[in-house]
Amino acid sequence: MFRKEDSIEKRNKLIGQSCRLFYSDDPLKIVRARGQYLYDENGKRYLDCISNVQHVGHCHPSITQAATVQMELLNANTRFLHDNILHYADRLSATLPEKLSVFYFVNSGSEANDLALRLAHEYTQNEDVIVLDHAYHGHLTSLIDISPYKFRKLTGQKAWVHVAPLPDTYRGLYREDHPNPAQAYADTVKEVIDQVHLKGRKVCAFFAESLPSVGGQILLPKGYSTKVAEYVHSAGGLFVADEVQTGFGRVGSHFWAFQLQGDDFCPDIVTMGKPMGNGHPLACVATTVEIAAAFTANGVEYFNTFGGNPVSCAIGLAVLDVIEKEDLRGNASRVGAYLQEQLKQLQTKHPIIGDVRGVGLFVGLELVTDKDQRTPATDAAAQVVRRLKEEYICVSTDGPWENVVKFKPPMCFSMEDAQLVSDKIDHILTDIESGH
Amino acid sequence: MFRKEDSIEKRNKLIGQSCRLFYSDDPLKIVRARGQYLYDENGKRYLDCISNVQHVGHCHPSITQAATVQMELLNANTRFLHDNILHYADRLSATLPEKLSVFYFVNSGSEANDLALRLAHEYTQNEDVIVLDHAYHGHLTSLIDISPYKFRKLTGQKAWVHVAPLPDTYRGLYREDHPNPAQAYADTVKEVIDQVHLKGRKVCAFFAESLPSVGGQILLPKGYSTKVAEYVHSAGGLFVADEVQTGFGRVGSHFWAFQLQGDDFCPDIVTMGKPMGNGHPLACVATTVEIAAAFTANGVEYFNTFGGNPVSCAIGLAVLDVIEKEDLRGNASRVGAYLQEQLKQLQTKHPIIGDVRGVGLFVGLELVTDKDQRTPATDAAAQVVRRLKEEYICVSTDGPWENVVKFKPPMCFSMEDAQLVSDKIDHILTDIESGH
């Protein structure tokens, strides 16, 4: 094994430096992991509050076994018939509203979002896309175009891309004191649609994470998506729900975060990714018969070399099994609620805590230097991350001002873990407030 | 297990129909595979001449073992330090010219080609891309734009995309009787560059497969790439070698197909994919320190969730080990040469064989109805594919007229396999010629 310093030196030489490290001034070298715990090269154990990809826990034996068994048998492409992809599509179908019944398997959330764009273009024959402010939908050229979080620093905003305000009821245009923020924010999308039409352009899709994460662990006000879908549909566009970060039961009460909006809401396209294969590159697009038919009608094959292969699907099936068998949705509900409760208690004590929000094991702790102005406490948030690392706990920040400490741990996160992290945060905030 | 008919019915319902099946009128249901052999649901064995992804052979035990061992230990993302990615980049580096020393790991050839485009844009600050006619570089929005094979049927040609003639010395502009086809074809790229400049535009990149495959198993004339690189560099652009189908020793004599062009040629960016993980979603971009630095200079992180994770890299390392230990490059050279020899003997006997070409285990058999006019024998090629299936041999066709029977088998393909397939083709062509 390379010494840590040598690893850093070799990495600086061999790997593109745009690929960043956590804790860049003193990165962690992780050699082993299990459940919600990471172990460094000295055997030190870290509590992992951020690996949402390792959804059912790092190195879950059921997942490894499923992969091994299928790798020994077959890993051909989907131009041959195979049962795994059918079983898997069936199982996913059961988690979704009935009309989302056609599946395309791909290798990453980015590939899924790119395909969603292609499907929407082909179905609507329109070009323009509306996205939420600060959104991030992936690293591909087409997705940087629809990610304000990226295009503002890179290529700029294309004429076919339109940005609607982030429906953030803590820091946004309409806040918790507004009588109907869902309607008010949905109306901002309507205004964007009107502007698109005034320019003589047409709406292809409204694209949004069901819980905007890079935007700062935001919960869309209930009713927002239903209303937006109504406006977007009237304009001839589609509603794409990006569930890459939020799907597979993370929110506890539901399998998909968009289901928090209620039964009267159904997206036209759902994209999924990160937690789907517990670390294995696996992602998917679900859509309707009509949209899939429009994509087929152009007569052009869509072939994804690795997408939906028997090993990926075996792993995907195993992840679904573990979520059910270990009641990880129940755990996410219970532990997530307890974590929020603990953090809300801290809020009464620490004025630096502006907001505690979330659902299931998707939780944000927003720090502010001033409760009235809600001035982002960016430095304090960075300090919390750094200090928690010294306590062997990994968290990170999000939001436009990087002042939201986020929690999106493996779904086996326990009550004790939640207690530990909130206790440590309590101490750290006390220190910060006293100037230490 | 679903009966085959039920699999087809379920698949038609659940999976987007743009995802096509081989032998669509009677697809194969493959349940098991080993080496170069596929087994259907009745235990019937098929010789696999087309699975270039399962590079070292289907279900190679060394690959399964490497995956299992690492899955049991750790599969975190690359924001943590880990040795596997460093060892793997080191090993890949040793196969490439010294200046290609910086790596980005991704999940598919499409992701790799998209990133190559981003790198080239960022480095050159130019927009225009020159591609070869009939090229296919991937299924993503950005890659359909640079794939004449796709964009002609879909969105059409963008203003920033320019198509140079395919340097096909059998069927193209300059043929085997031309004194210097390499120079002549390179000059067609020079003409495209001049046209780009006349339009007041600037060249970002020349993008080509090192052996154009969808174009019809084409060998670039030796010297072509060196000359094209010279022209492209003079115009301020980069040369991107797409090795997604052709890398990892398929050509036998060299590790990369671009190396067939000689030591004086080095691309600025190399993309790799399909065979890299023997079926596991793994791909990569290699480039120079300067290009990587330009990409870093914009200050924007590139994060690929699954790319370069410890499991992917362990699998990649195991693939490299097997290629070496089993001398699969030597095997590709020997068996590929023998296969071509056999097919060339058939050519003296069967006037329908217009051309036999290839290198290593990348071989094309071009069928024509007329030797002088070289009229594509599309129907006969389809018939060969169908009849070989009845003989339990899988091949497929490529080329703009789908009249090139292609061979790109797992690298463990044997002399006996080569003999068998050429014998069967002999019989089938005799039948076809006699009107059966």
PDB file of N, CA, C and O in Angstrom, chain A residues 62-63 66 70 82-92 248 276-277 282 310-325:
ATOM      1  N   SER A  62     -25.176  -9.272   0.756  1.00  0.00           N
ATOM      2  CA  SER A  62     -26.177  -9.729  -0.217  1.00  0.00           C
ATOM      3  C   SER A  62     -25.904  -9.179  -1.615  1.00  0.00           C
ATOM      4  O   SER A  62     -26.174  -9.841  -2.621  1.00  0.00           O
ATOM      5  N   ILE A  63     -25.394  -7.971  -1.663  1.00  0.00           N
ATOM      6  CA  ILE A  63     -25.128  -7.340  -2.965  1.00  0.00           C
ATOM      7  C   ILE A  63     -23.908  -8.009  -3.603  1.00  0.00           C
ATOM      8  O   ILE A  63     -23.921  -8.371  -4.777  1.00  0.00           O
ATOM      9  N   ALA A  66     -24.912 -11.444  -4.881  1.00  0.00           N
ATOM     10  CA  ALA A  66     -25.715 -11.384  -6.108  1.00  0.00           C
ATOM     11  C   ALA A  66     -24.825 -11.092  -7.315  1.00  0.00           C
ATOM     12  O   ALA A  66     -24.982 -11.691  -8.388  1.00  0.00           O
ATOM     13  N   GLN A  70     -24.006 -13.849 -10.478  1.00  0.00           N
ATOM     14  CA  GLN A  70     -24.342 -13.530 -11.871  1.00  0.00           C
ATOM     15  C   GLN A  70     -23.093 -13.378 -12.725  1.00  0.00           C
ATOM     16  O   GLN A  70     -23.093 -13.761 -13.902  1.00  0.00           O
ATOM     17  N   HIS A  82     -32.880 -11.775 -21.712  1.00  0.00           N
ATOM     18  CA  HIS A  82     -32.480 -12.275 -20.394  1.00  0.00           C
ATOM     19  C   HIS A  82     -33.556 -11.926 -19.380  1.00  0.00           C
ATOM     20  O   HIS A  82     -34.188 -10.865 -19.488  1.00  0.00           O
ATOM     21  N   ASP A  83     -33.762 -12.809 -18.422  1.00  0.00           N
ATOM     22  CA  ASP A  83     -34.843 -12.583 -17.449  1.00  0.00           C
ATOM     23  C   ASP A  83     -34.554 -11.470 -16.443  1.00  0.00           C
ATOM     24  O   ASP A  83     -35.481 -10.800 -15.981  1.00  0.00           O
ATOM     25  N   ASN A  84     -33.268 -11.301 -16.077  1.00  0.00           N
ATOM     26  CA  ASN A  84     -32.982 -10.335 -15.003  1.00  0.00           C
ATOM     27  C   ASN A  84     -33.559  -8.951 -15.285  1.00  0.00           C
ATOM     28  O   ASN A  84     -34.147  -8.311 -14.413  1.00  0.00           O
ATOM     29  N   ILE A  85     -33.363  -8.482 -16.504  1.00  0.00           N
ATOM     30  CA  ILE A  85     -33.828  -7.132 -16.834  1.00  0.00           C
ATOM     31  C   ILE A  85     -35.355  -7.052 -16.735  1.00  0.00           C
ATOM     32  O   ILE A  85     -35.913  -6.022 -16.346  1.00  0.00           O
ATOM     33  N   LEU A  86     -36.018  -8.166 -17.035  1.00  0.00           N
ATOM     34  CA  LEU A  86     -37.489  -8.183 -16.992  1.00  0.00           C
ATOM     35  C   LEU A  86     -37.990  -8.204 -15.549  1.00  0.00           C
ATOM     36  O   LEU A  86     -38.898  -7.464 -15.173  1.00  0.00           O
ATOM     37  N   HIS A  87     -37.368  -9.060 -14.729  1.00  0.00           N
ATOM     38  CA  HIS A  87     -37.724  -9.086 -13.303  1.00  0.00           C
ATOM     39  C   HIS A  87     -37.499  -7.710 -12.670  1.00  0.00           C
ATOM     40  O   HIS A  87     -38.317  -7.223 -11.899  1.00  0.00           O
ATOM     41  N   TYR A  88     -36.368  -7.126 -13.041  1.00  0.00           N
ATOM     42  CA  TYR A  88     -36.006  -5.846 -12.419  1.00  0.00           C
ATOM     43  C   TYR A  88     -36.978  -4.744 -12.846  1.00  0.00           C
ATOM     44  O   TYR A  88     -37.466  -3.969 -12.007  1.00  0.00           O
ATOM     45  N   ALA A  89     -37.278  -4.682 -14.148  1.00  0.00           N
ATOM     46  CA  ALA A  89     -38.222  -3.672 -14.630  1.00  0.00           C
ATOM     47  C   ALA A  89     -39.592  -3.864 -13.970  1.00  0.00           C
ATOM     48  O   ALA A  89     -40.254  -2.894 -13.573  1.00  0.00           O
ATOM     49  N   ASP A  90     -39.975  -5.127 -13.820  1.00  0.00           N
ATOM     50  CA  ASP A  90     -41.236  -5.450 -13.140  1.00  0.00           C
ATOM     51  C   ASP A  90     -41.254  -4.898 -11.710  1.00  0.00           C
ATOM     52  O   ASP A  90     -42.240  -4.279 -11.283  1.00  0.00           O
ATOM     53  N   ARG A  91     -40.176  -5.157 -10.991  1.00  0.00           N
ATOM     54  CA  ARG A  91     -40.091  -4.718  -9.587  1.00  0.00           C
ATOM     55  C   ARG A  91     -40.099  -3.185  -9.482  1.00  0.00           C
ATOM     56  O   ARG A  91     -40.742  -2.618  -8.590  1.00  0.00           O
ATOM     57  N   LEU A  92     -39.363  -2.535 -10.382  1.00  0.00           N
ATOM     58  CA  LEU A  92     -39.342  -1.065 -10.353  1.00  0.00           C
ATOM     59  C   LEU A  92     -40.721  -0.525 -10.694  1.00  0.00           C
ATOM     60  O   LEU A  92     -41.203   0.440 -10.090  1.00  0.00           O
ATOM     61  N   PHE A 248     -35.495   5.425  -4.168  1.00  0.00           N
ATOM     62  CA  PHE A 248     -35.230   4.156  -3.488  1.00  0.00           C
ATOM     63  C   PHE A 248     -35.414   4.231  -1.976  1.00  0.00           C
ATOM     64  O   PHE A 248     -34.673   3.630  -1.211  1.00  0.00           O
ATOM     65  N   MET A 276     -29.047   3.105  -6.759  1.00  0.00           N
ATOM     66  CA  MET A 276     -29.690   1.991  -7.446  1.00  0.00           C
ATOM     67  C   MET A 276     -28.887   0.695  -7.410  1.00  0.00           C
ATOM     68  O   MET A 276     -29.444  -0.399  -7.298  1.00  0.00           O
ATOM     69  N   GLY A 277     -27.572   0.806  -7.516  1.00  0.00           N
ATOM     70  CA  GLY A 277     -26.715  -0.381  -7.562  1.00  0.00           C
ATOM     71  C   GLY A 277     -25.777  -0.440  -6.360  1.00  0.00           C
ATOM     72  O   GLY A 277     -24.804  -1.194  -6.380  1.00  0.00           O
ATOM     73  N   LEU A 282     -25.154   1.855 -12.284  1.00  0.00           N
ATOM     74  CA  LEU A 282     -26.483   1.420 -12.700  1.00  0.00           C
ATOM     75  C   LEU A 282     -27.424   2.604 -12.558  1.00  0.00           C
ATOM     76  O   LEU A 282     -27.431   3.276 -11.536  1.00  0.00           O
ATOM     77  N   PRO A 310     -27.092  -8.421 -17.292  1.00  0.00           N
ATOM     78  CA  PRO A 310     -27.588  -9.324 -16.234  1.00  0.00           C
ATOM     79  C   PRO A 310     -26.959  -9.078 -14.857  1.00  0.00           C
ATOM     80  O   PRO A 310     -27.643  -9.248 -13.837  1.00  0.00           O
ATOM     81  N   VAL A 311     -25.682  -8.668 -14.827  1.00  0.00           N
ATOM     82  CA  VAL A 311     -25.039  -8.408 -13.531  1.00  0.00           C
ATOM     83  C   VAL A 311     -25.617  -7.147 -12.897  1.00  0.00           C
ATOM     84  O   VAL A 311     -25.985  -7.139 -11.711  1.00  0.00           O
ATOM     85  N   SER A 312     -25.722  -6.076 -13.673  1.00  0.00           N
ATOM     86  CA  SER A 312     -26.287  -4.831 -13.143  1.00  0.00           C
ATOM     87  C   SER A 312     -27.695  -5.074 -12.602  1.00  0.00           C
ATOM     88  O   SER A 312     -28.049  -4.584 -11.520  1.00  0.00           O
ATOM     89  N   CYS A 313     -28.492  -5.834 -13.360  1.00  0.00           N
ATOM     90  CA  CYS A 313     -29.873  -6.070 -12.922  1.00  0.00           C
ATOM     91  C   CYS A 313     -29.929  -6.982 -11.692  1.00  0.00           C
ATOM     92  O   CYS A 313     -30.775  -6.786 -10.815  1.00  0.00           O
ATOM     93  N   ALA A 314     -29.014  -7.963 -11.616  1.00  0.00           N
ATOM     94  CA  ALA A 314     -28.962  -8.826 -10.429  1.00  0.00           C
ATOM     95  C   ALA A 314     -28.647  -7.980  -9.196  1.00  0.00           C
ATOM     96  O   ALA A 314     -29.243  -8.166  -8.123  1.00  0.00           O
ATOM     97  N   ILE A 315     -27.724  -7.055  -9.355  1.00  0.00           N
ATOM     98  CA  ILE A 315     -27.367  -6.169  -8.244  1.00  0.00           C
ATOM     99  C   ILE A 315     -28.558  -5.271  -7.892  1.00  0.00           C
ATOM    100  O   ILE A 315     -28.898  -5.100  -6.716  1.00  0.00           O
ATOM    101  N   GLY A 316     -29.193  -4.719  -8.903  1.00  0.00           N
ATOM    102  CA  GLY A 316     -30.356  -3.862  -8.668  1.00  0.00           C
ATOM    103  C   GLY A 316     -31.458  -4.599  -7.918  1.00  0.00           C
ATOM    104  O   GLY A 316     -32.063  -4.059  -6.978  1.00  0.00           O
ATOM    105  N   LEU A 317     -31.696  -5.840  -8.320  1.00  0.00           N
ATOM    106  CA  LEU A 317     -32.719  -6.656  -7.634  1.00  0.00           C
ATOM    107  C   LEU A 317     -32.329  -6.901  -6.182  1.00  0.00           C
ATOM    108  O   LEU A 317     -33.173  -6.842  -5.274  1.00  0.00           O
ATOM    109  N   ALA A 318     -31.050  -7.184  -5.951  1.00  0.00           N
ATOM    110  CA  ALA A 318     -30.584  -7.441  -4.581  1.00  0.00           C
ATOM    111  C   ALA A 318     -30.758  -6.199  -3.705  1.00  0.00           C
ATOM    112  O   ALA A 318     -31.124  -6.304  -2.525  1.00  0.00           O
ATOM    113  N   VAL A 319     -30.512  -5.024  -4.287  1.00  0.00           N
ATOM    114  CA  VAL A 319     -30.705  -3.781  -3.520  1.00  0.00           C
ATOM    115  C   VAL A 319     -32.173  -3.652  -3.103  1.00  0.00           C
ATOM    116  O   VAL A 319     -32.479  -3.347  -1.944  1.00  0.00           O
ATOM    117  N   LEU A 320     -33.079  -3.910  -4.032  1.00  0.00           N
ATOM    118  CA  LEU A 320     -34.513  -3.836  -3.697  1.00  0.00           C
ATOM    119  C   LEU A 320     -34.868  -4.823  -2.586  1.00  0.00           C
ATOM    120  O   LEU A 320     -35.621  -4.500  -1.659  1.00  0.00           O
ATOM    121  N   ASP A 321     -34.311  -6.030  -2.692  1.00  0.00           N
ATOM    122  CA  ASP A 321     -34.575  -7.041  -1.660  1.00  0.00           C
ATOM    123  C   ASP A 321     -34.113  -6.575  -0.279  1.00  0.00           C
ATOM    124  O   ASP A 321     -34.838  -6.730   0.704  1.00  0.00           O
ATOM    125  N   VAL A 322     -32.911  -6.017  -0.223  1.00  0.00           N
ATOM    126  CA  VAL A 322     -32.379  -5.594   1.081  1.00  0.00           C
ATOM    127  C   VAL A 322     -33.212  -4.444   1.652  1.00  0.00           C
ATOM    128  O   VAL A 322     -33.503  -4.412   2.846  1.00  0.00           O
ATOM    129  N   ILE A 323     -33.604  -3.502   0.789  1.00  0.00           N
ATOM    130  CA  ILE A 323     -34.440  -2.385   1.267  1.00  0.00           C
ATOM    131  C   ILE A 323     -35.683  -2.946   1.957  1.00  0.00           C
ATOM    132  O   ILE A 323     -36.063  -2.496   3.043  1.00  0.00           O
ATOM    133  N   GLU A 324     -36.294  -3.962   1.337  1.00  0.00           N
ATOM    134  CA  GLU A 324     -37.504  -4.556   1.917  1.00  0.00           C
ATOM    135  C   GLU A 324     -37.209  -5.380   3.166  1.00  0.00           C
ATOM    136  O   GLU A 324     -37.799  -5.167   4.221  1.00  0.00           O
ATOM    137  N   LYS A 325     -36.272  -6.335   3.017  1.00  0.00           N
ATOM    138  CA  LYS A 325     -36.004  -7.278   4.117  1.00  0.00           C
ATOM    139  C   LYS A 325     -35.557  -6.573   5.387  1.00  0.00           C
ATOM    140  O   LYS A 325     -35.904  -6.968   6.487  1.00  0.00           O
TER     141      LYS A 325
END
